[in-house]
């Protein structure tokens, strides 16, 4: 193998390694699935509520995937109620429709986190356990 | 939010997430809502692409993104600290190893940016 070929192979290997590393950093997030789930599906919940819904979906996924993590059902139910607040000017039927849509969003996010967590369970559960162990961290786990 | 709707919301969420003992609690009202087609209509609105909820469902100061502007909106990504990436349109933050961070998500979107 001549020297130019060796250099070329080495450079290609480095590029491939860098590319793999870049993917590894971010391949836990299911980018396209999240986009497909959320596009044209905004406005029901405020940004604060949407982030809260994500956290609730994540907490449920962690409780299902990770040993040592279990939902505190009472706290969880209260947090879901808080996240779904709003729509007070709607009729009762519209409020029910709104709630159904919010529950759909919660279930969708829960499924995506289950998929992400399953893909890299060790990292996913390590993060969840660290959050649980942090006394300053709010969560709805026992 | 009325007491009945508050209880229903919590019960629906727990039923959705398969906590069995809560399922009976929602059966009565859920049956009425399902029979009226309300759940189906709501799910269609949430499930369909390019199906916007009617404007009166929006929260008060919601500002829709421009028509055909979703990609720009979706690609709005920033890093509030080394090793943390936040996605505005997802309302979520992740660590560099790819794990969702509940703490950073809460700090960035719920506790005020």
PDB file of C-alpha atoms in Angstrom:
ATOM      1  CA  UNK A   1       0.000   0.000   0.000  1.00  0.00           C
ATOM      2  CA  UNK A   2       1.600   3.286  -1.037  1.00  0.00           C
ATOM      3  CA  UNK A   3       1.836   6.259   1.318  1.00  0.00           C
ATOM      4  CA  UNK A   4      -0.861   8.337  -0.441  1.00  0.00           C
ATOM      5  CA  UNK A   5      -3.304   5.480  -0.169  1.00  0.00           C
ATOM      6  CA  UNK A   6      -2.474   5.007   3.516  1.00  0.00           C
ATOM      7  CA  UNK A   7      -3.054   8.702   4.182  1.00  0.00           C
ATOM      8  CA  UNK A   8      -6.304   8.581   2.227  1.00  0.00           C
ATOM      9  CA  UNK A   9      -7.582   5.563   4.132  1.00  0.00           C
ATOM     10  CA  UNK A  10      -6.591   7.159   7.433  1.00  0.00           C
ATOM     11  CA  UNK A  11      -8.386  10.401   6.531  1.00  0.00           C
ATOM     12  CA  UNK A  12     -11.495   8.503   5.488  1.00  0.00           C
ATOM     13  CA  UNK A  13     -11.433   6.543   8.744  1.00  0.00           C
ATOM     14  CA  UNK A  14     -11.225   9.764  10.732  1.00  0.00           C
ATOM     15  CA  UNK A  15     -14.158  11.225   8.814  1.00  0.00           C
ATOM     16  CA  UNK A  16     -16.231   8.126   9.416  1.00  0.00           C
ATOM     17  CA  UNK A  17     -15.322   8.127  13.102  1.00  0.00           C
ATOM     18  CA  UNK A  18     -16.266  11.794  13.423  1.00  0.00           C
ATOM     19  CA  UNK A  19     -19.523  11.200  11.624  1.00  0.00           C
ATOM     20  CA  UNK A  20     -20.361   8.264  13.884  1.00  0.00           C
ATOM     21  CA  UNK A  21     -19.536  10.314  16.960  1.00  0.00           C
ATOM     22  CA  UNK A  22     -21.771  13.150  15.780  1.00  0.00           C
ATOM     23  CA  UNK A  23     -24.645  10.772  15.239  1.00  0.00           C
ATOM     24  CA  UNK A  24     -24.033   9.094  18.568  1.00  0.00           C
ATOM     25  CA  UNK A  25     -24.354  12.426  20.344  1.00  0.00           C
ATOM     26  CA  UNK A  26     -27.792  13.061  18.998  1.00  0.00           C
ATOM     27  CA  UNK A  27     -29.259   9.789  17.811  1.00  0.00           C
ATOM     28  CA  UNK A  28     -31.136   9.349  21.041  1.00  0.00           C
ATOM     29  CA  UNK A  29     -33.656  12.002  20.034  1.00  0.00           C
ATOM     30  CA  UNK A  30     -36.157  10.836  17.442  1.00  0.00           C
ATOM     31  CA  UNK A  31     -36.045  14.108  15.526  1.00  0.00           C
ATOM     32  CA  UNK A  32     -38.362  13.269  12.656  1.00  0.00           C
ATOM     33  CA  UNK A  33     -40.885  11.506  14.860  1.00  0.00           C
ATOM     34  CA  UNK A  34     -41.085  14.471  17.210  1.00  0.00           C
ATOM     35  CA  UNK A  35     -41.500  16.839  14.293  1.00  0.00           C
ATOM     36  CA  UNK A  36     -44.218  14.705  12.730  1.00  0.00           C
ATOM     37  CA  UNK A  37     -46.018  14.543  16.068  1.00  0.00           C
ATOM     38  CA  UNK A  38     -45.904  18.251  16.792  1.00  0.00           C
ATOM     39  CA  UNK A  39     -46.199  20.054  13.462  1.00  0.00           C
ATOM     40  CA  UNK A  40     -49.529  21.847  13.064  1.00  0.00           C
ATOM     41  CA  UNK A  41     -50.485  20.728  16.531  1.00  0.00           C
ATOM     42  CA  UNK A  42     -49.792  23.737  18.693  1.00  0.00           C
ATOM     43  CA  UNK A  43     -51.752  26.355  20.554  1.00  0.00           C
ATOM     44  CA  UNK A  44     -53.757  24.228  22.971  1.00  0.00           C
ATOM     45  CA  UNK A  45     -51.126  24.451  25.680  1.00  0.00           C
ATOM     46  CA  UNK A  46     -48.739  27.233  26.635  1.00  0.00           C
ATOM     47  CA  UNK A  47     -44.967  26.649  26.305  1.00  0.00           C
ATOM     48  CA  UNK A  48     -44.835  26.114  30.065  1.00  0.00           C
ATOM     49  CA  UNK A  49     -47.598  23.522  29.869  1.00  0.00           C
ATOM     50  CA  UNK A  50     -46.042  21.829  26.821  1.00  0.00           C
ATOM     51  CA  UNK A  51     -42.703  21.459  28.577  1.00  0.00           C
ATOM     52  CA  UNK A  52     -44.555  20.155  31.625  1.00  0.00           C
ATOM     53  CA  UNK A  53     -46.385  17.629  29.480  1.00  0.00           C
ATOM     54  CA  UNK A  54     -43.042  16.473  28.046  1.00  0.00           C
ATOM     55  CA  UNK A  55     -41.647  16.018  31.535  1.00  0.00           C
ATOM     56  CA  UNK A  56     -44.720  14.013  32.573  1.00  0.00           C
ATOM     57  CA  UNK A  57     -44.439  11.812  29.488  1.00  0.00           C
ATOM     58  CA  UNK A  58     -40.753  11.291  30.248  1.00  0.00           C
ATOM     59  CA  UNK A  59     -41.400  10.476  33.895  1.00  0.00           C
ATOM     60  CA  UNK A  60     -43.876   7.784  32.924  1.00  0.00           C
ATOM     61  CA  UNK A  61     -41.449   6.315  30.375  1.00  0.00           C
ATOM     62  CA  UNK A  62     -38.642   6.271  32.961  1.00  0.00           C
ATOM     63  CA  UNK A  63     -40.923   4.571  35.484  1.00  0.00           C
ATOM     64  CA  UNK A  64     -41.654   1.854  32.949  1.00  0.00           C
ATOM     65  CA  UNK A  65     -38.112   1.364  31.654  1.00  0.00           C
ATOM     66  CA  UNK A  66     -35.856   1.934  34.641  1.00  0.00           C
ATOM     67  CA  UNK A  67     -35.425  -0.250  37.711  1.00  0.00           C
ATOM     68  CA  UNK A  68     -35.824   1.758  40.894  1.00  0.00           C
ATOM     69  CA  UNK A  69     -38.155   4.395  39.454  1.00  0.00           C
ATOM     70  CA  UNK A  70     -41.866   4.314  40.161  1.00  0.00           C
ATOM     71  CA  UNK A  71     -44.562   6.932  39.635  1.00  0.00           C
ATOM     72  CA  UNK A  72     -46.068   8.622  42.666  1.00  0.00           C
ATOM     73  CA  UNK A  73     -49.608   8.356  41.317  1.00  0.00           C
ATOM     74  CA  UNK A  74     -51.076  11.058  43.539  1.00  0.00           C
ATOM     75  CA  UNK A  75     -48.412  13.614  42.652  1.00  0.00           C
ATOM     76  CA  UNK A  76     -48.488  12.575  39.011  1.00  0.00           C
ATOM     77  CA  UNK A  77     -52.257  12.988  38.761  1.00  0.00           C
ATOM     78  CA  UNK A  78     -52.039  16.442  40.332  1.00  0.00           C
ATOM     79  CA  UNK A  79     -49.314  17.457  37.886  1.00  0.00           C
ATOM     80  CA  UNK A  80     -51.320  16.231  34.899  1.00  0.00           C
ATOM     81  CA  UNK A  81     -54.266  18.286  36.085  1.00  0.00           C
ATOM     82  CA  UNK A  82     -52.037  21.343  36.415  1.00  0.00           C
ATOM     83  CA  UNK A  83     -50.606  20.872  32.916  1.00  0.00           C
ATOM     84  CA  UNK A  84     -54.077  20.581  31.378  1.00  0.00           C
ATOM     85  CA  UNK A  85     -55.468  23.757  32.943  1.00  0.00           C
ATOM     86  CA  UNK A  86     -57.117  26.222  30.638  1.00  0.00           C
ATOM     87  CA  UNK A  87     -59.986  26.393  28.207  1.00  0.00           C
ATOM     88  CA  UNK A  88     -62.301  27.819  30.839  1.00  0.00           C
ATOM     89  CA  UNK A  89     -64.199  29.848  28.237  1.00  0.00           C
ATOM     90  CA  UNK A  90     -65.031  26.717  26.253  1.00  0.00           C
ATOM     91  CA  UNK A  91     -68.308  24.853  26.494  1.00  0.00           C
ATOM     92  CA  UNK A  92     -68.319  21.597  28.456  1.00  0.00           C
ATOM     93  CA  UNK A  93     -68.224  19.557  25.270  1.00  0.00           C
ATOM     94  CA  UNK A  94     -65.362  21.633  23.911  1.00  0.00           C
ATOM     95  CA  UNK A  95     -63.522  21.199  27.179  1.00  0.00           C
ATOM     96  CA  UNK A  96     -63.860  17.451  26.821  1.00  0.00           C
ATOM     97  CA  UNK A  97     -62.506  17.661  23.281  1.00  0.00           C
ATOM     98  CA  UNK A  98     -59.626  19.771  24.498  1.00  0.00           C
ATOM     99  CA  UNK A  99     -58.817  17.254  27.225  1.00  0.00           C
ATOM    100  CA  UNK A 100     -58.969  14.356  24.796  1.00  0.00           C
ATOM    101  CA  UNK A 101     -56.495  16.157  22.524  1.00  0.00           C
ATOM    102  CA  UNK A 102     -54.174  16.858  25.457  1.00  0.00           C
ATOM    103  CA  UNK A 103     -54.283  13.240  26.562  1.00  0.00           C
ATOM    104  CA  UNK A 104     -53.452  12.238  22.999  1.00  0.00           C
ATOM    105  CA  UNK A 105     -50.421  14.538  23.119  1.00  0.00           C
ATOM    106  CA  UNK A 106     -49.346  13.070  26.449  1.00  0.00           C
ATOM    107  CA  UNK A 107     -49.629   9.550  25.098  1.00  0.00           C
ATOM    108  CA  UNK A 108     -47.721  10.431  21.943  1.00  0.00           C
ATOM    109  CA  UNK A 109     -44.882  12.016  23.898  1.00  0.00           C
ATOM    110  CA  UNK A 110     -44.861   9.061  26.274  1.00  0.00           C
ATOM    111  CA  UNK A 111     -44.468   6.679  23.335  1.00  0.00           C
ATOM    112  CA  UNK A 112     -41.625   8.713  21.883  1.00  0.00           C
ATOM    113  CA  UNK A 113     -39.783   8.756  25.200  1.00  0.00           C
ATOM    114  CA  UNK A 114     -40.321   5.007  25.568  1.00  0.00           C
ATOM    115  CA  UNK A 115     -38.720   4.578  22.144  1.00  0.00           C
ATOM    116  CA  UNK A 116     -35.825   6.940  22.932  1.00  0.00           C
ATOM    117  CA  UNK A 117     -35.309   5.368  26.333  1.00  0.00           C
ATOM    118  CA  UNK A 118     -35.331   1.865  24.929  1.00  0.00           C
ATOM    119  CA  UNK A 119     -32.777   2.793  22.272  1.00  0.00           C
ATOM    120  CA  UNK A 120     -30.244   3.884  24.886  1.00  0.00           C
ATOM    121  CA  UNK A 121     -31.592   2.508  28.079  1.00  0.00           C
ATOM    122  CA  UNK A 122     -28.423   2.837  30.162  1.00  0.00           C
ATOM    123  CA  UNK A 123     -27.964   6.540  29.418  1.00  0.00           C
ATOM    124  CA  UNK A 124     -31.698   7.206  29.712  1.00  0.00           C
ATOM    125  CA  UNK A 125     -31.979   5.516  33.109  1.00  0.00           C
ATOM    126  CA  UNK A 126     -28.720   6.980  34.402  1.00  0.00           C
ATOM    127  CA  UNK A 127     -30.103  10.456  33.694  1.00  0.00           C
ATOM    128  CA  UNK A 128     -33.401   9.597  35.367  1.00  0.00           C
ATOM    129  CA  UNK A 129     -31.698   8.138  38.438  1.00  0.00           C
ATOM    130  CA  UNK A 130     -29.483  11.227  38.733  1.00  0.00           C
ATOM    131  CA  UNK A 131     -32.548  13.435  38.609  1.00  0.00           C
ATOM    132  CA  UNK A 132     -34.272  11.318  41.223  1.00  0.00           C
ATOM    133  CA  UNK A 133     -31.213  11.490  43.503  1.00  0.00           C
ATOM    134  CA  UNK A 134     -30.934  15.285  43.179  1.00  0.00           C
ATOM    135  CA  UNK A 135     -32.708  16.766  46.186  1.00  0.00           C
ATOM    136  CA  UNK A 136     -33.280  20.059  44.362  1.00  0.00           C
ATOM    137  CA  UNK A 137     -34.953  18.353  41.424  1.00  0.00           C
ATOM    138  CA  UNK A 138     -38.741  18.295  41.131  1.00  0.00           C
ATOM    139  CA  UNK A 139     -40.284  15.057  39.957  1.00  0.00           C
ATOM    140  CA  UNK A 140     -43.348  12.847  40.322  1.00  0.00           C
ATOM    141  CA  UNK A 141     -41.583   9.640  41.275  1.00  0.00           C
ATOM    142  CA  UNK A 142     -41.711   7.897  44.642  1.00  0.00           C
TER     143      UNK A 142
ATOM    144  CA  UNK B   1     -61.331  24.101  36.359  1.00  0.00           C
ATOM    145  CA  UNK B   2     -64.261  22.343  38.009  1.00  0.00           C
ATOM    146  CA  UNK B   3     -63.767  19.488  40.408  1.00  0.00           C
ATOM    147  CA  UNK B   4     -65.372  16.996  38.041  1.00  0.00           C
ATOM    148  CA  UNK B   5     -63.156  17.964  35.110  1.00  0.00           C
ATOM    149  CA  UNK B   6     -60.065  18.035  37.308  1.00  0.00           C
ATOM    150  CA  UNK B   7     -60.713  14.486  38.465  1.00  0.00           C
ATOM    151  CA  UNK B   8     -61.493  13.384  34.942  1.00  0.00           C
ATOM    152  CA  UNK B   9     -58.274  14.842  33.581  1.00  0.00           C
ATOM    153  CA  UNK B  10     -56.161  13.035  36.134  1.00  0.00           C
ATOM    154  CA  UNK B  11     -58.076   9.811  35.705  1.00  0.00           C
ATOM    155  CA  UNK B  12     -57.848   9.959  31.919  1.00  0.00           C
ATOM    156  CA  UNK B  13     -54.103  10.462  32.113  1.00  0.00           C
ATOM    157  CA  UNK B  14     -53.585   7.575  34.467  1.00  0.00           C
ATOM    158  CA  UNK B  15     -55.872   5.355  32.412  1.00  0.00           C
ATOM    159  CA  UNK B  16     -53.968   6.350  29.282  1.00  0.00           C
ATOM    160  CA  UNK B  17     -50.735   5.407  30.970  1.00  0.00           C
ATOM    161  CA  UNK B  18     -52.249   2.070  31.987  1.00  0.00           C
ATOM    162  CA  UNK B  19     -52.723   2.466  35.687  1.00  0.00           C
ATOM    163  CA  UNK B  20     -55.530  -0.092  35.948  1.00  0.00           C
ATOM    164  CA  UNK B  21     -57.290   0.952  39.138  1.00  0.00           C
ATOM    165  CA  UNK B  22     -58.211   4.332  37.708  1.00  0.00           C
ATOM    166  CA  UNK B  23     -59.979   3.021  34.658  1.00  0.00           C
ATOM    167  CA  UNK B  24     -63.334   2.396  36.262  1.00  0.00           C
ATOM    168  CA  UNK B  25     -63.489   5.934  37.579  1.00  0.00           C
ATOM    169  CA  UNK B  26     -63.692   7.418  34.101  1.00  0.00           C
ATOM    170  CA  UNK B  27     -65.998   4.867  32.546  1.00  0.00           C
ATOM    171  CA  UNK B  28     -69.278   6.753  33.009  1.00  0.00           C
ATOM    172  CA  UNK B  29     -68.339  10.160  31.665  1.00  0.00           C
ATOM    173  CA  UNK B  30     -66.012   8.715  29.066  1.00  0.00           C
ATOM    174  CA  UNK B  31     -68.858   6.643  27.676  1.00  0.00           C
ATOM    175  CA  UNK B  32     -70.947   9.791  27.235  1.00  0.00           C
ATOM    176  CA  UNK B  33     -68.107  11.645  25.567  1.00  0.00           C
ATOM    177  CA  UNK B  34     -67.275   8.760  23.264  1.00  0.00           C
ATOM    178  CA  UNK B  35     -70.923   8.220  22.346  1.00  0.00           C
ATOM    179  CA  UNK B  36     -71.224  11.869  21.390  1.00  0.00           C
ATOM    180  CA  UNK B  37     -68.303  11.636  18.984  1.00  0.00           C
ATOM    181  CA  UNK B  38     -66.361  14.227  20.913  1.00  0.00           C
ATOM    182  CA  UNK B  39     -63.320  12.093  21.572  1.00  0.00           C
ATOM    183  CA  UNK B  40     -63.164  10.994  17.958  1.00  0.00           C
ATOM    184  CA  UNK B  41     -63.306  14.571  16.726  1.00  0.00           C
ATOM    185  CA  UNK B  42     -60.620  15.659  19.156  1.00  0.00           C
ATOM    186  CA  UNK B  43     -58.359  12.793  18.208  1.00  0.00           C
ATOM    187  CA  UNK B  44     -58.774  13.540  14.511  1.00  0.00           C
ATOM    188  CA  UNK B  45     -57.744  17.121  15.190  1.00  0.00           C
ATOM    189  CA  UNK B  46     -54.693  15.940  17.118  1.00  0.00           C
ATOM    190  CA  UNK B  47     -53.827  13.093  14.760  1.00  0.00           C
ATOM    191  CA  UNK B  48     -54.206  14.726  11.351  1.00  0.00           C
ATOM    192  CA  UNK B  49     -51.421  16.544   9.632  1.00  0.00           C
ATOM    193  CA  UNK B  50     -52.304  20.075   8.534  1.00  0.00           C
ATOM    194  CA  UNK B  51     -55.356  20.081  10.727  1.00  0.00           C
ATOM    195  CA  UNK B  52     -55.278  23.097  12.978  1.00  0.00           C
ATOM    196  CA  UNK B  53     -57.403  23.231  16.072  1.00  0.00           C
ATOM    197  CA  UNK B  54     -60.092  25.850  15.853  1.00  0.00           C
ATOM    198  CA  UNK B  55     -58.755  29.178  17.007  1.00  0.00           C
ATOM    199  CA  UNK B  56     -60.963  29.419  20.023  1.00  0.00           C
ATOM    200  CA  UNK B  57     -59.127  26.438  21.509  1.00  0.00           C
ATOM    201  CA  UNK B  58     -55.845  28.366  21.484  1.00  0.00           C
ATOM    202  CA  UNK B  59     -54.463  29.861  24.673  1.00  0.00           C
ATOM    203  CA  UNK B  60     -54.795  33.630  24.868  1.00  0.00           C
ATOM    204  CA  UNK B  61     -51.509  34.964  23.493  1.00  0.00           C
ATOM    205  CA  UNK B  62     -50.673  32.094  21.136  1.00  0.00           C
ATOM    206  CA  UNK B  63     -48.888  33.321  18.014  1.00  0.00           C
ATOM    207  CA  UNK B  64     -49.100  30.769  15.182  1.00  0.00           C
ATOM    208  CA  UNK B  65     -45.949  30.365  13.128  1.00  0.00           C
ATOM    209  CA  UNK B  66     -46.171  31.731   9.570  1.00  0.00           C
ATOM    210  CA  UNK B  67     -47.718  29.627   6.814  1.00  0.00           C
ATOM    211  CA  UNK B  68     -45.025  27.291   5.462  1.00  0.00           C
ATOM    212  CA  UNK B  69     -42.788  28.508   8.259  1.00  0.00           C
ATOM    213  CA  UNK B  70     -42.686  25.405  10.371  1.00  0.00           C
ATOM    214  CA  UNK B  71     -39.247  24.193   9.291  1.00  0.00           C
ATOM    215  CA  UNK B  72     -37.662  27.446  10.388  1.00  0.00           C
ATOM    216  CA  UNK B  73     -39.554  27.266  13.633  1.00  0.00           C
ATOM    217  CA  UNK B  74     -38.687  23.600  14.175  1.00  0.00           C
ATOM    218  CA  UNK B  75     -34.981  24.162  13.524  1.00  0.00           C
ATOM    219  CA  UNK B  76     -34.722  26.825  16.214  1.00  0.00           C
ATOM    220  CA  UNK B  77     -32.170  25.142  18.449  1.00  0.00           C
ATOM    221  CA  UNK B  78     -29.951  26.687  21.099  1.00  0.00           C
ATOM    222  CA  UNK B  79     -27.543  25.732  23.831  1.00  0.00           C
ATOM    223  CA  UNK B  80     -28.100  27.384  27.225  1.00  0.00           C
ATOM    224  CA  UNK B  81     -24.993  25.688  28.679  1.00  0.00           C
ATOM    225  CA  UNK B  82     -22.173  23.468  27.415  1.00  0.00           C
ATOM    226  CA  UNK B  83     -23.469  20.012  26.638  1.00  0.00           C
ATOM    227  CA  UNK B  84     -27.127  21.043  26.666  1.00  0.00           C
ATOM    228  CA  UNK B  85     -29.247  21.459  23.540  1.00  0.00           C
ATOM    229  CA  UNK B  86     -32.766  22.876  23.658  1.00  0.00           C
ATOM    230  CA  UNK B  87     -35.358  22.623  20.926  1.00  0.00           C
ATOM    231  CA  UNK B  88     -37.874  25.462  21.086  1.00  0.00           C
ATOM    232  CA  UNK B  89     -40.616  23.865  19.025  1.00  0.00           C
ATOM    233  CA  UNK B  90     -40.400  20.630  21.014  1.00  0.00           C
ATOM    234  CA  UNK B  91     -40.202  22.440  24.353  1.00  0.00           C
ATOM    235  CA  UNK B  92     -37.471  20.032  25.360  1.00  0.00           C
ATOM    236  CA  UNK B  93     -33.775  19.984  26.240  1.00  0.00           C
ATOM    237  CA  UNK B  94     -31.344  17.115  25.824  1.00  0.00           C
ATOM    238  CA  UNK B  95     -27.849  16.357  27.114  1.00  0.00           C
ATOM    239  CA  UNK B  96     -24.908  15.810  24.759  1.00  0.00           C
ATOM    240  CA  UNK B  97     -25.215  12.055  25.226  1.00  0.00           C
ATOM    241  CA  UNK B  98     -28.726  12.262  23.787  1.00  0.00           C
ATOM    242  CA  UNK B  99     -30.705  11.886  27.006  1.00  0.00           C
ATOM    243  CA  UNK B 100     -33.726  14.096  27.633  1.00  0.00           C
ATOM    244  CA  UNK B 101     -33.119  16.426  30.573  1.00  0.00           C
ATOM    245  CA  UNK B 102     -36.234  17.130  32.623  1.00  0.00           C
ATOM    246  CA  UNK B 103     -34.413  19.681  34.761  1.00  0.00           C
ATOM    247  CA  UNK B 104     -33.122  21.724  31.831  1.00  0.00           C
ATOM    248  CA  UNK B 105     -36.469  21.460  30.080  1.00  0.00           C
ATOM    249  CA  UNK B 106     -38.221  22.820  33.141  1.00  0.00           C
ATOM    250  CA  UNK B 107     -35.646  25.579  33.638  1.00  0.00           C
ATOM    251  CA  UNK B 108     -35.790  26.741  30.032  1.00  0.00           C
ATOM    252  CA  UNK B 109     -39.499  26.547  29.321  1.00  0.00           C
ATOM    253  CA  UNK B 110     -41.365  26.511  32.605  1.00  0.00           C
ATOM    254  CA  UNK B 111     -39.312  28.584  35.030  1.00  0.00           C
ATOM    255  CA  UNK B 112     -38.692  31.402  32.559  1.00  0.00           C
ATOM    256  CA  UNK B 113     -35.897  31.632  30.005  1.00  0.00           C
TER     257      UNK B 113
END
